Amino acid sequence: MDHLQQSFRIRDIEIAPATVLAPMAGVTDTIFRRMIRGLGGCGLIMTEFTSAEGVTRNAARTLSYLYFHPQEHPITAQLFGANARVMADAAKLVEDLGFDIVDINLGCPAKKVVKCGGSGLLRDLRALEELLSLVRRAVRIPLTIKTRAGWDDKSIVAVEVARLAEGVGVEAIAVHPRTREQRYNGFADWNLIRAVKSAVSVPVIGNGDIRTPEDAVRMRRETGCDAVMIGRGASTNPWIFGQMEQFAATGRYEEPSDADRYNLLSKYFRHLNEAEWPDAIGKMKQFACWFTHGVRNGAELRRQVTTAQSPGEILKRVDAFFAPELAAGGTS
């Protein structure tokens, strides 16, 4: 199992294990991140990607994305935006809030993000260089980027972007090797991660199509990347980081039991409810849709959750659904 690295460093920050939770809009809030931390095996967590414009305007909703708890260290704040000055000011604020690392999003394919940053920045590398330089000068903490392959298959620029970024002082580069045009369709071309790794000397983090611990080992072996980053795979299976750690140590890993699933689901939902989270009911329904695919009769649980009218009703229905299984001591 020598292909899963124990740790890697971003400047003087040791990240162990060499695994990263990808930033996901509407998913990687403080409650989800703490859940991942509590399950173990994840070296570095990241905020949802956050608008630099919103941060510098002091918009309350945007600033709420940057709330974190001391137990979340090491933690990266990810920013998006296209205005270099605004990005630099937002990065300084992130540093002042106590984040360990600031990351610039060059990967998000969503239309509203592309208009003002995200993968839209991949279309003008000169402007990108200026933006990264200004941010680099604005903060003392490590600066990283997360990039896609390019805008479309006629402009694969990840290697060029990585060299440019390293040149201005970016200290780690995460690569999701799909183009903006692909969004999340088709396959991630891991060869591009290998090409970026060969082109720069800073740590390279591989991202895309890791659904199992075996996938993570294969990515490390095929690309030589320093760490792996998991997004959607962690939203449907929050245990994946712990499973990777088990797999690295023993060559095998356990699947969560129904009791494990119940405990995690109910705890997550209770935390949302107690925090009086804005749109807690929407988050519960979204999470239940992803998270119940490994549960026996999960379709019925999804129906129960999605037809509920309040967070309290969802909690009762989740308890009732799992009660017979838990009483019988079932472990599926």
mmCIF file of N, CA and C in Angstrom, residues 235-290:
data_model
loop_
_atom_site.group_PDB
_atom_site.id
_atom_site.type_symbol
_atom_site.label_atom_id
_atom_site.label_comp_id
_atom_site.label_asym_id
_atom_site.label_seq_id
_atom_site.Cartn_x
_atom_site.Cartn_y
_atom_site.Cartn_z
ATOM 1 N N SER A 235 -19.202 13.375 -0.297
ATOM 2 C CA SER A 235 -20.572 13.766 0.060
ATOM 3 C C SER A 235 -21.497 12.548 0.073
ATOM 4 N N THR A 236 -21.199 11.542 -0.741
ATOM 5 C CA THR A 236 -22.024 10.333 -0.733
ATOM 6 C C THR A 236 -21.481 9.288 0.243
ATOM 7 N N ASN A 237 -20.182 9.343 0.535
ATOM 8 C CA ASN A 237 -19.567 8.402 1.470
ATOM 9 C C ASN A 237 -18.567 9.147 2.359
ATOM 10 N N PRO A 238 -19.068 9.798 3.430
ATOM 11 C CA PRO A 238 -18.165 10.569 4.294
ATOM 12 C C PRO A 238 -17.079 9.725 4.957
ATOM 13 N N TRP A 239 -17.224 8.403 4.922
ATOM 14 C CA TRP A 239 -16.222 7.510 5.533
ATOM 15 C C TRP A 239 -15.020 7.272 4.621
ATOM 16 N N ILE A 240 -15.048 7.812 3.403
ATOM 17 C CA ILE A 240 -14.026 7.425 2.421
ATOM 18 C C ILE A 240 -12.601 7.729 2.905
ATOM 19 N N PHE A 241 -12.411 8.836 3.631
ATOM 20 C CA PHE A 241 -11.053 9.175 4.088
ATOM 21 C C PHE A 241 -10.549 8.143 5.103
ATOM 22 N N GLY A 242 -11.423 7.780 6.036
ATOM 23 C CA GLY A 242 -11.051 6.765 7.014
ATOM 24 C C GLY A 242 -10.795 5.418 6.352
ATOM 25 N N GLN A 243 -11.602 5.106 5.325
ATOM 26 C CA GLN A 243 -11.413 3.849 4.587
ATOM 27 C C GLN A 243 -10.063 3.848 3.873
ATOM 28 N N MET A 244 -9.674 5.004 3.334
ATOM 29 C CA MET A 244 -8.371 5.107 2.658
ATOM 30 C C MET A 244 -7.235 4.862 3.644
ATOM 31 N N GLU A 245 -7.387 5.388 4.854
ATOM 32 C CA GLU A 245 -6.360 5.202 5.881
ATOM 33 C C GLU A 245 -6.253 3.717 6.255
ATOM 34 N N GLN A 246 -7.417 3.080 6.413
ATOM 35 C CA GLN A 246 -7.448 1.633 6.710
ATOM 36 C C GLN A 246 -6.784 0.841 5.587
ATOM 37 N N PHE A 247 -7.142 1.191 4.356
ATOM 38 C CA PHE A 247 -6.644 0.472 3.175
ATOM 39 C C PHE A 247 -5.126 0.609 3.073
ATOM 40 N N ALA A 248 -4.624 1.815 3.360
ATOM 41 C CA ALA A 248 -3.175 2.054 3.299
ATOM 42 C C ALA A 248 -2.446 1.203 4.339
ATOM 43 N N ALA A 249 -3.087 1.026 5.502
ATOM 44 C CA ALA A 249 -2.433 0.298 6.595
ATOM 45 C C ALA A 249 -2.546 -1.217 6.459
ATOM 46 N N THR A 250 -3.700 -1.675 5.945
ATOM 47 C CA THR A 250 -3.973 -3.124 6.019
ATOM 48 C C THR A 250 -4.306 -3.781 4.689
ATOM 49 N N GLY A 251 -4.563 -2.970 3.655
ATOM 50 C CA GLY A 251 -4.940 -3.564 2.369
ATOM 51 C C GLY A 251 -6.412 -3.906 2.287
ATOM 52 N N ARG A 252 -7.170 -3.532 3.320
ATOM 53 C CA ARG A 252 -8.621 -3.737 3.268
ATOM 54 C C ARG A 252 -9.301 -2.603 4.038
ATOM 55 N N TYR A 253 -10.621 -2.499 3.898
ATOM 56 C CA TYR A 253 -11.340 -1.469 4.641
ATOM 57 C C TYR A 253 -12.772 -1.918 4.886
ATOM 58 N N GLU A 254 -13.367 -1.357 5.927
ATOM 59 C CA GLU A 254 -14.727 -1.738 6.321
ATOM 60 C C GLU A 254 -15.745 -0.802 5.700
ATOM 61 N N GLU A 255 -16.915 -1.379 5.400
ATOM 62 C CA GLU A 255 -18.063 -0.564 4.982
ATOM 63 C C GLU A 255 -18.832 -0.167 6.238
ATOM 64 N N PRO A 256 -19.429 1.025 6.263
ATOM 65 C CA PRO A 256 -20.202 1.414 7.443
ATOM 66 C C PRO A 256 -21.434 0.526 7.613
ATOM 67 N N SER A 257 -21.773 0.214 8.859
ATOM 68 C CA SER A 257 -22.984 -0.547 9.155
ATOM 69 C C SER A 257 -24.191 0.390 9.128
ATOM 70 N N ASP A 258 -25.388 -0.178 9.203
ATOM 71 C CA ASP A 258 -26.587 0.667 9.284
ATOM 72 C C ASP A 258 -26.554 1.513 10.557
ATOM 73 N N ALA A 259 -26.010 0.946 11.635
ATOM 74 C CA ALA A 259 -25.904 1.722 12.884
ATOM 75 C C ALA A 259 -24.973 2.918 12.684
ATOM 76 N N ASP A 260 -23.862 2.708 11.978
ATOM 77 C CA ASP A 260 -22.931 3.816 11.671
ATOM 78 C C ASP A 260 -23.647 4.892 10.864
ATOM 79 N N ARG A 261 -24.389 4.442 9.866
ATOM 80 C CA ARG A 261 -25.094 5.388 8.981
ATOM 81 C C ARG A 261 -26.138 6.177 9.763
ATOM 82 N N TYR A 262 -26.898 5.463 10.584
ATOM 83 C CA TYR A 262 -27.919 6.133 11.394
ATOM 84 C C TYR A 262 -27.267 7.165 12.315
ATOM 85 N N ASN A 263 -26.206 6.755 13.015
ATOM 86 C CA ASN A 263 -25.558 7.663 13.973
ATOM 87 C C ASN A 263 -25.064 8.926 13.286
ATOM 88 N N LEU A 264 -24.456 8.757 12.109
ATOM 89 C CA LEU A 264 -23.904 9.916 11.406
ATOM 90 C C LEU A 264 -25.013 10.822 10.874
ATOM 91 N N LEU A 265 -26.012 10.210 10.244
ATOM 92 C CA LEU A 265 -27.114 10.979 9.657
ATOM 93 C C LEU A 265 -27.860 11.750 10.735
ATOM 94 N N SER A 266 -28.204 11.071 11.837
ATOM 95 C CA SER A 266 -28.997 11.753 12.870
ATOM 96 C C SER A 266 -28.163 12.832 13.562
ATOM 97 N N LYS A 267 -26.867 12.556 13.761
ATOM 98 C CA LYS A 267 -26.007 13.553 14.410
ATOM 99 C C LYS A 267 -25.866 14.800 13.532
ATOM 100 N N TYR A 268 -25.639 14.578 12.247
ATOM 101 C CA TYR A 268 -25.501 15.695 11.301
ATOM 102 C C TYR A 268 -26.790 16.521 11.275
ATOM 103 N N PHE A 269 -27.934 15.839 11.176
ATOM 104 C CA PHE A 269 -29.222 16.536 11.133
ATOM 105 C C PHE A 269 -29.485 17.286 12.445
ATOM 106 N N ARG A 270 -29.137 16.667 13.572
ATOM 107 C CA ARG A 270 -29.358 17.341 14.859
ATOM 108 C C ARG A 270 -28.497 18.600 14.979
ATOM 109 N N HIS A 271 -27.258 18.510 14.500
ATOM 110 C CA HIS A 271 -26.382 19.699 14.536
ATOM 111 C C HIS A 271 -26.951 20.827 13.681
ATOM 112 N N LEU A 272 -27.469 20.476 12.503
ATOM 113 C CA LEU A 272 -28.092 21.499 11.641
ATOM 114 C C LEU A 272 -29.276 22.134 12.353
ATOM 115 N N ASN A 273 -30.072 21.301 12.991
ATOM 116 C CA ASN A 273 -31.281 21.759 13.672
ATOM 117 C C ASN A 273 -30.925 22.659 14.857
ATOM 118 N N GLU A 274 -29.953 22.218 15.668
ATOM 119 C CA GLU A 274 -29.553 22.993 16.853
ATOM 120 C C GLU A 274 -28.918 24.322 16.466
ATOM 121 N N ALA A 275 -28.204 24.332 15.331
ATOM 122 C CA ALA A 275 -27.563 25.574 14.876
ATOM 123 C C ALA A 275 -28.565 26.517 14.227
ATOM 124 N N GLU A 276 -29.829 26.059 14.125
ATOM 125 C CA GLU A 276 -30.868 26.837 13.419
ATOM 126 C C GLU A 276 -30.329 27.306 12.076
ATOM 127 N N TRP A 277 -29.747 26.339 11.363
ATOM 128 C CA TRP A 277 -29.085 26.613 10.098
ATOM 129 C C TRP A 277 -30.088 27.165 9.086
ATOM 130 N N PRO A 278 -29.725 28.215 8.341
ATOM 131 C CA PRO A 278 -30.629 28.696 7.295
ATOM 132 C C PRO A 278 -30.898 27.538 6.321
ATOM 133 N N ASP A 279 -32.139 27.314 5.996
ATOM 134 C CA ASP A 279 -32.535 26.234 5.094
ATOM 135 C C ASP A 279 -32.023 24.866 5.566
ATOM 136 N N ALA A 280 -32.129 24.620 6.873
ATOM 137 C CA ALA A 280 -31.711 23.314 7.410
ATOM 138 C C ALA A 280 -32.483 22.193 6.729
ATOM 139 N N ILE A 281 -33.760 22.425 6.472
ATOM 140 C CA ILE A 281 -34.587 21.359 5.876
ATOM 141 C C ILE A 281 -34.102 21.018 4.467
ATOM 142 N N GLY A 282 -33.715 22.043 3.689
ATOM 143 C CA GLY A 282 -33.188 21.809 2.329
ATOM 144 C C GLY A 282 -31.890 21.019 2.384
ATOM 145 N N LYS A 283 -31.020 21.361 3.330
ATOM 146 C CA LYS A 283 -29.732 20.659 3.471
ATOM 147 C C LYS A 283 -29.945 19.204 3.882
ATOM 148 N N MET A 284 -30.889 18.991 4.795
ATOM 149 C CA MET A 284 -31.183 17.627 5.242
ATOM 150 C C MET A 284 -31.672 16.770 4.076
ATOM 151 N N LYS A 285 -32.555 17.336 3.270
ATOM 152 C CA LYS A 285 -33.111 16.581 2.135
ATOM 153 C C LYS A 285 -32.021 16.278 1.108
ATOM 154 N N GLN A 286 -31.180 17.265 0.848
ATOM 155 C CA GLN A 286 -30.078 17.082 -0.116
ATOM 156 C C GLN A 286 -29.129 15.985 0.375
ATOM 157 N N PHE A 287 -28.761 16.062 1.643
ATOM 158 C CA PHE A 287 -27.808 15.106 2.189
ATOM 159 C C PHE A 287 -28.409 13.698 2.204
ATOM 160 N N ALA A 288 -29.680 13.611 2.567
ATOM 161 C CA ALA A 288 -30.340 12.295 2.608
ATOM 162 C C ALA A 288 -30.343 11.649 1.228
ATOM 163 N N CYS A 289 -30.522 12.458 0.182
ATOM 164 C CA CYS A 289 -30.546 11.911 -1.191
ATOM 165 C C CYS A 289 -29.201 11.307 -1.567
ATOM 166 N N TRP A 290 -28.097 11.945 -1.158
ATOM 167 C CA TRP A 290 -26.767 11.398 -1.482
ATOM 168 C C TRP A 290 -26.421 10.200 -0.628
#
